[in-house]
XYZ file of C-alpha atoms in Angstrom:
124
model
C 32.682 38.653 47.237
C 33.194 34.703 47.169
C 35.797 32.792 47.372
C 36.648 31.915 43.890
C 35.848 35.361 43.211
C 38.617 36.918 45.310
C 40.850 34.902 43.952
C 40.326 35.226 40.233
C 40.683 39.609 41.298
C 43.616 38.476 43.494
C 45.465 35.948 39.790
C 44.192 39.204 37.571
C 46.107 41.665 39.835
C 49.115 39.969 39.397
C 48.619 38.922 35.780
C 48.944 42.649 34.992
C 51.725 43.454 37.327
C 53.653 40.506 35.185
C 52.847 42.488 32.267
C 54.218 45.687 33.335
C 57.002 45.139 34.767
C 58.186 43.153 31.697
C 58.354 39.337 33.418
C 59.300 37.418 30.181
C 59.918 39.917 28.089
C 63.432 39.933 25.943
C 66.242 40.865 27.261
C 68.682 42.868 24.216
C 72.534 43.650 25.016
C 74.003 45.910 23.427
C 77.341 44.377 23.327
C 79.150 41.057 25.775
C 77.105 38.466 23.682
C 78.556 35.308 21.320
C 78.090 34.136 18.037
C 76.609 31.057 17.158
C 77.240 29.480 14.077
C 73.807 28.094 12.408
C 74.128 24.999 9.957
C 71.403 26.558 6.415
C 71.200 23.662 4.534
C 72.426 21.662 1.279
C 72.192 21.912 -1.929
C 73.481 19.568 -4.300
C 75.324 21.292 -7.211
C 75.275 20.769 -11.003
C 78.555 18.272 -10.998
C 77.571 16.284 -8.608
C 79.124 17.805 -5.392
C 77.411 19.642 -2.705
C 77.218 23.003 -0.549
C 76.614 22.742 2.875
C 75.443 26.432 3.835
C 75.989 28.496 6.940
C 75.316 31.641 8.690
C 75.722 32.712 11.973
C 74.026 34.625 15.063
C 75.487 37.549 16.997
C 73.476 37.358 19.963
C 74.659 41.828 19.871
C 72.182 44.212 18.870
C 75.157 46.963 18.267
C 78.916 44.767 18.905
C 80.589 44.243 15.573
C 82.604 41.090 16.409
C 86.275 39.976 14.871
C 87.084 36.081 15.493
C 90.042 35.093 13.225
C 90.819 32.293 11.626
C 92.283 29.267 13.651
C 91.431 27.719 17.519
C 88.674 29.966 18.018
C 86.771 29.928 14.410
C 87.686 26.220 12.456
C 85.584 24.091 10.188
C 86.422 20.466 10.148
C 87.141 19.284 8.420
C 89.945 21.819 6.979
C 90.155 24.403 8.853
C 90.230 27.234 6.417
C 86.695 26.734 4.547
C 85.593 30.846 3.101
C 84.262 31.338 6.878
C 83.774 34.773 8.197
C 86.001 36.734 10.562
C 83.996 39.651 10.932
C 80.211 39.601 12.273
C 78.017 42.118 12.485
C 75.041 42.422 14.533
C 72.204 39.704 14.871
C 71.542 37.394 12.256
C 73.306 36.875 8.788
C 71.746 34.087 6.775
C 73.796 32.363 3.980
C 76.999 33.454 4.115
C 78.891 31.281 3.028
C 79.091 27.884 1.944
C 81.573 24.758 1.865
C 81.733 22.103 -0.647
C 82.148 18.381 -0.403
C 82.665 16.081 -2.574
C 79.497 13.976 -4.609
C 80.494 10.297 -3.063
C 81.040 12.207 0.647
C 79.680 9.711 3.190
C 76.388 11.066 4.468
C 77.789 9.930 8.131
C 80.456 13.082 8.239
C 79.515 16.258 9.288
C 80.918 19.573 8.728
C 81.426 21.155 11.674
C 81.666 25.016 12.073
C 82.981 25.765 15.737
C 82.865 29.700 17.125
C 84.329 30.782 20.485
C 83.453 34.201 21.470
C 82.819 36.033 24.660
C 84.393 32.678 26.690
C 81.451 30.203 25.188
C 82.155 27.445 22.380
C 79.056 27.069 19.768
C 78.856 24.408 16.590
C 76.990 24.221 13.609
C 76.752 20.650 12.228
């Protein structure tokens, strides 16, 4: 066996082992993971105001998480803007909207901050 063929065979076995043992596979957690807010986009309303649209990713496959409005679940500006407090597992899209005035300063941001399982995430 030539030197190059020997290394090719060794590499093939290593790659086969990585596939069999799931190296690089996604780990699924039933519970214990955080909920991350997601900014989905915006839309202009007929009256000239804008709606900022949000969803979330509950990284758990089974756990439903409750985060009351307050320091762990807030919208800036405004604190309570109708954001959810109960979070179903996995990705939930277009869950709620925050309406801003038609003369909204484009440099300002609407920021949703969520803290769950000792991790804080923001959607801007």
